[in-house]
Tab-separated table of C-alpha atoms in Angstrom:
chain	number	residue	atom	x	y	z
A	26	MET	CA	-4.862	-12.371	16.057
A	27	LYS	CA	-3.678	-8.402	16.472
A	28	HIS	CA	-6.414	-5.785	15.569
A	29	PRO	CA	-5.566	-2.161	14.312
A	30	GLU	CA	-6.534	-0.421	17.561
A	31	ASP	CA	-4.855	3.695	16.994
A	32	PRO	CA	-7.227	5.639	14.422
A	33	ALA	CA	-5.060	6.754	11.721
A	34	LEU	CA	-4.341	10.155	10.958
A	35	PRO	CA	-6.499	12.205	9.870
A	36	ARG	CA	-6.236	12.040	6.403
A	37	ARG	CA	-5.608	15.629	4.575
A	38	LEU	CA	-3.330	16.353	7.635
A	39	LEU	CA	-1.200	13.448	6.582
A	40	LEU	CA	0.614	15.486	3.705
A	41	ARG	CA	0.621	18.397	5.736
A	42	LYS	CA	2.693	16.689	8.462
A	43	ALA	CA	4.741	14.726	5.924
A	44	ARG	CA	6.318	18.943	4.453
A	45	GLN	CA	6.179	19.844	8.221
A	46	GLY	CA	8.858	16.616	9.652
A	47	GLN	CA	6.293	15.280	11.773
A	48	VAL	CA	6.030	11.868	9.063
A	49	ARG	CA	8.836	10.683	8.249
A	50	PRO	CA	9.366	11.016	3.865
A	51	PRO	CA	10.536	8.555	1.809
A	52	PRO	CA	14.092	8.306	0.781
A	53	TRP	CA	13.566	8.691	-2.839
A	54	ARG	CA	11.396	11.409	-3.918
A	55	SER	CA	10.678	11.073	-7.507
A	56	ALA	CA	11.002	8.903	-10.047
A	57	ALA	CA	13.994	10.826	-11.668
A	58	ALA	CA	15.890	9.959	-8.383
A	59	ALA	CA	15.456	5.838	-8.876
A	60	PRO	CA	16.726	4.856	-12.639
A	61	ARG	CA	14.637	1.505	-13.403
A	62	THR	CA	13.279	-0.962	-15.877
A	63	LEU	CA	9.646	-2.155	-15.347
A	64	ARG	CA	8.524	-5.950	-16.831
A	65	ARG	CA	5.065	-5.357	-18.064
A	66	ALA	CA	1.810	-6.327	-16.239
A	67	THR	CA	-1.015	-8.091	-17.547
A	68	GLY	CA	-3.253	-6.595	-15.414
A	69	ILE	CA	-4.235	-4.944	-12.073
A	70	ALA	CA	-2.955	-8.516	-9.718
A	71	HIS	CA	0.518	-7.819	-8.534
A	72	SER	CA	3.605	-8.897	-10.700
A	73	ALA	CA	7.381	-8.578	-10.428
A	74	VAL	CA	8.925	-5.194	-10.914
A	75	THR	CA	12.765	-6.002	-12.279
A	76	VAL	CA	14.639	-2.543	-11.857
A	77	GLN	CA	17.504	-1.520	-12.274
A	78	TYR	CA	20.424	-1.110	-9.437
A	79	GLY	CA	17.551	-2.131	-7.387
A	80	TYR	CA	15.971	1.703	-6.702
A	81	VAL	CA	12.219	2.203	-6.504
A	82	ASN	CA	10.006	3.660	-3.790
A	83	HIS	CA	7.870	1.392	-2.909
A	84	ALA	CA	6.759	-1.977	-1.252
A	85	PHE	CA	4.214	-4.456	-2.590
A	86	PRO	CA	5.004	-7.091	0.106
A	87	CYS	CA	0.841	-8.622	-0.056
A	88	GLY	CA	0.431	-9.281	-3.778
A	89	THR	CA	-3.059	-7.259	-3.436
A	90	LEU	CA	-3.046	-4.223	-4.602
A	91	PRO	CA	-5.378	-2.218	-2.149
A	92	LEU	CA	-3.801	-3.451	0.363
A	93	ASP	CA	-0.705	-2.554	-0.532
A	94	PHE	CA	-1.590	0.829	-1.284
A	95	VAL	CA	-3.010	1.318	2.468
A	96	GLY	CA	0.539	0.838	3.408
A	97	THR	CA	2.362	3.468	1.801
A	98	LEU	CA	2.103	4.580	5.380
A	99	ARG	CA	3.760	2.721	7.160
A	100	ALA	CA	4.551	2.069	11.072
A	101	ARG	CA	1.055	3.719	11.399
A	102	ARG	CA	1.040	3.272	15.009
A	103	ASN	CA	4.304	5.237	15.635
A	104	GLU	CA	4.796	8.075	17.003
A	105	LEU	CA	6.574	9.164	13.481
A	106	PRO	CA	4.545	7.093	10.926
A	107	THR	CA	6.407	6.922	7.375
A	108	GLU	CA	4.503	8.565	4.267
A	109	LYS	CA	5.505	7.417	1.413
A	110	LEU	CA	3.187	9.284	-0.923
A	111	ALA	CA	4.791	12.586	0.250
A	112	THR	CA	4.476	14.158	-3.046
A	113	PRO	CA	2.437	13.568	-6.456
A	114	ASP	CA	5.795	11.904	-7.944
A	115	LEU	CA	5.832	9.082	-5.643
A	116	LEU	CA	1.872	8.616	-5.974
A	117	ASP	CA	3.242	8.397	-9.792
A	118	ASP	CA	6.327	5.780	-8.922
A	119	TRP	CA	3.195	3.557	-7.574
A	120	PHE	CA	1.047	3.432	-9.605
A	121	VAL	CA	3.477	2.884	-12.733
A	122	GLU	CA	5.686	0.114	-9.779
A	123	SER	CA	2.752	-1.595	-8.825
A	124	GLY	CA	2.278	-2.359	-12.613
A	125	MET	CA	-1.223	-0.441	-12.956
A	126	VAL	CA	0.173	1.105	-15.648
A	127	ASP	CA	2.681	1.460	-17.978
A	128	GLU	CA	3.390	5.152	-18.393
A	129	PRO	CA	2.727	7.304	-14.698
A	130	PRO	CA	-0.786	9.382	-14.796
A	131	ARG	CA	0.813	12.964	-14.349
A	132	ALA	CA	-0.470	13.083	-10.307
A	133	ASP	CA	-0.788	16.859	-9.328
A	134	GLU	CA	-1.227	17.883	-5.444
A	135	VAL	CA	-5.021	17.547	-5.915
A	136	ASP	CA	-4.705	14.031	-6.956
A	137	LEU	CA	-2.487	13.159	-4.351
A	138	GLU	CA	-5.523	14.310	-1.489
A	139	THR	CA	-7.895	12.605	-3.193
A	140	ALA	CA	-5.605	9.355	-3.343
A	141	ILE	CA	-4.389	9.644	0.233
A	142	ASP	CA	-8.375	10.305	0.740
A	143	LEU	CA	-8.841	6.644	-0.596
A	144	ARG	CA	-6.142	4.756	1.324
A	145	GLU	CA	-7.595	5.990	4.242
A	146	ALA	CA	-11.184	5.205	3.738
A	147	ILE	CA	-10.040	1.815	2.580
A	148	TYR	CA	-7.945	1.545	5.977
A	149	SER	CA	-10.834	2.247	8.102
A	150	LEU	CA	-12.929	-0.128	5.748
A	151	VAL	CA	-10.357	-3.242	6.446
A	152	ALA	CA	-9.550	-1.843	10.502
A	153	ALA	CA	-13.268	-2.016	10.927
A	154	ARG	CA	-13.401	-6.004	9.702
A	155	LEU	CA	-10.712	-7.021	11.526
A	156	ALA	CA	-11.831	-5.882	14.524
A	157	GLY	CA	-15.577	-7.166	13.951
A	158	GLU	CA	-16.854	-3.293	14.037
A	159	SER	CA	-19.947	-2.055	11.307
A	160	LEU	CA	-18.289	-0.503	8.234
A	161	PRO	CA	-18.006	3.018	8.932
A	162	GLY	CA	-20.480	5.275	6.355
A	163	ALA	CA	-18.551	8.121	5.859
A	164	ASP	CA	-15.688	5.821	4.341
A	165	VAL	CA	-18.162	3.638	2.583
A	166	ALA	CA	-19.358	6.228	0.864
A	167	GLU	CA	-16.055	7.294	0.095
A	168	VAL	CA	-14.806	4.271	-1.712
A	169	ASN	CA	-18.361	4.119	-3.423
A	170	ARG	CA	-17.983	7.299	-4.921
A	171	GLN	CA	-14.259	6.644	-5.866
A	172	ALA	CA	-14.883	3.198	-7.657
A	173	ALA	CA	-17.888	4.850	-9.572
A	174	GLY	CA	-15.432	6.552	-11.942
A	175	LEU	CA	-13.766	4.895	-15.357
A	176	PRO	CA	-10.944	2.514	-14.639
A	177	VAL	CA	-7.722	2.009	-16.042
A	178	LYS	CA	-7.591	1.861	-19.779
A	179	THR	CA	-6.560	-2.337	-21.346
A	180	GLN	CA	-5.964	-1.606	-25.253
A	181	LEU	CA	-3.728	-4.133	-27.448
A	182	VAL	CA	-0.965	-2.076	-29.157
A	183	GLU	CA	0.869	-3.349	-31.373
A	184	GLY	CA	0.477	-6.506	-30.605
A	185	GLN	CA	1.406	-5.867	-27.027
A	186	VAL	CA	-0.690	-5.295	-23.619
A	187	ARG	CA	-0.930	-1.682	-22.454
A	188	HIS	CA	-2.076	-0.147	-19.690
A	189	THR	CA	-3.017	3.343	-19.391
A	190	ALA	CA	-4.944	5.582	-16.901
A	191	SER	CA	-5.198	9.215	-15.629
A	192	VAL	CA	-5.055	9.333	-11.198
A	193	SER	CA	-8.911	8.956	-11.350
A	194	GLN	CA	-9.082	5.884	-13.509
A	195	ALA	CA	-6.540	4.237	-11.111
A	196	LEU	CA	-8.297	4.782	-7.879
A	197	ALA	CA	-11.136	4.325	-9.404
A	198	THR	CA	-10.031	0.498	-9.902
A	199	LEU	CA	-8.786	0.271	-6.419
A	200	ALA	CA	-11.713	1.243	-5.111
A	201	ARG	CA	-13.328	-1.982	-7.341
A	202	HIS	CA	-10.950	-3.867	-5.422
A	203	THR	CA	-11.303	-2.901	-2.444
A	204	ILE	CA	-14.906	-3.219	-2.211
A	205	GLU	CA	-14.549	-7.066	-3.666
A	206	ILE	CA	-12.694	-7.465	-0.842
A	207	VAL	CA	-14.424	-5.853	1.812
A	208	GLY	CA	-17.595	-6.745	0.612
A	209	GLY	CA	-16.805	-10.550	-0.639
A	210	ASP	CA	-16.140	-13.961	1.417
A	211	GLU	CA	-12.206	-11.758	1.345
A	212	ALA	CA	-13.142	-10.140	4.003
A	213	ALA	CA	-12.457	-13.420	6.531
A	214	LEU	CA	-8.854	-14.107	4.822
A	215	LEU	CA	-7.645	-10.002	6.256
A	216	ARG	CA	-5.190	-10.271	9.191
A	217	GLU	CA	-2.465	-7.734	10.401
A	218	CYS	CA	1.576	-8.640	10.274
A	219	ALA	CA	2.452	-10.224	13.535
A	220	ARG	CA	5.121	-7.971	14.168
A	221	PRO	CA	4.204	-4.887	16.411
A	222	GLU	CA	6.332	-2.473	14.602
A	223	CYS	CA	4.461	-2.817	11.527
A	224	THR	CA	0.836	-1.991	10.610
A	225	GLN	CA	0.391	-3.770	7.329
A	226	VAL	CA	-2.741	-6.120	6.582
A	227	TYR	CA	-2.326	-8.756	3.651
A	228	LEU	CA	-4.967	-11.096	2.477
A	229	ASP	CA	-4.090	-15.044	4.390
A	230	ARG	CA	-4.027	-16.994	1.509
A	231	SER	CA	-1.617	-20.014	2.961
A	232	ARG	CA	-3.163	-23.079	3.371
A	233	GLY	CA	-4.239	-23.423	7.420
A	234	HIS	CA	-4.886	-19.913	7.210
A	235	ARG	CA	-1.340	-19.701	9.317
A	236	ARG	CA	0.576	-17.259	7.687
A	237	GLU	CA	1.390	-14.150	9.969
A	238	TRP	CA	3.714	-12.306	8.685
A	239	CYS	CA	2.932	-9.292	5.523
A	240	ALA	CA	6.119	-10.684	4.244
A	241	MET	CA	8.427	-13.422	5.657
A	242	ARG	CA	11.925	-11.616	3.719
A	243	THR	CA	11.287	-8.128	5.907
A	244	CYS	CA	9.600	-8.403	8.791
A	245	GLY	CA	9.513	-12.520	9.324
A	246	ASN	CA	12.929	-12.451	9.533
A	247	ARG	CA	13.073	-9.408	11.648
A	248	VAL	CA	10.880	-11.392	14.179
A	249	LYS	CA	12.772	-14.247	13.788
A	250	ALA	CA	16.279	-12.799	14.394
A	251	ALA	CA	15.241	-10.895	17.278
A	252	ALA	CA	14.505	-13.941	19.015
A	253	TYR	CA	17.425	-15.643	17.839
A	254	ARG	CA	19.232	-12.416	19.550
A	255	ALA	CA	17.312	-12.927	22.949
A	256	ARG	CA	17.992	-17.016	22.731
A	257	LYS	CA	21.408	-16.321	22.747
A	258	SER	CA	21.811	-13.499	24.973
A	259	PRO	CA	22.953	-14.334	28.827
A	260	ALA	CA	20.436	-14.476	31.193
A	261	GLY	CA	19.641	-10.528	32.798
A	262	ALA	CA	22.304	-9.252	29.833
């Protein structure tokens, strides 16, 4: 099993690095850049997103929101990781596209820094579990602090389920879910994607616990295609 070895970038440097071109920004910069229709979610568990023209800013390969949130910094051990939360608008997009909320919470720069802090604290705790190490106290404190806030608000509005939240409420919900994973039985199911370039972490709930990839349609297919090409290539070519 592959474990994270390199430390994550210092969390408050991530935004600055993105703006300076040291971390690759995502292709879409705001919700306005991608017209979409979203299928309503009925809870925190990830639900599929239906989108016009296929334009979305974020991917959710894990089906576990705190781990998908960690995945918004992609290819962490690359010289140039890809930052998918480079702007407050992109943070808003993540909350909506994930199905956590029905309306953007209108994040600002302070909210974005707080979100990055939580994301990197979650990653640190997950990496510690993968490596069989003690949980870093500062990151435990950060997750606990954010988990203490109010969660996403769920209401019945005109006969329909409605989810609304401020950024702090959405982050509190992610932090609480993180505590259940890291501190519960599911911690033993944590895995890192077997594709070398990918650092996405997921829960392996497959039969026999043999899942290798964060998602077969992306990483799994890439690895299998590369192996096929290598087998077909002439020796020494």
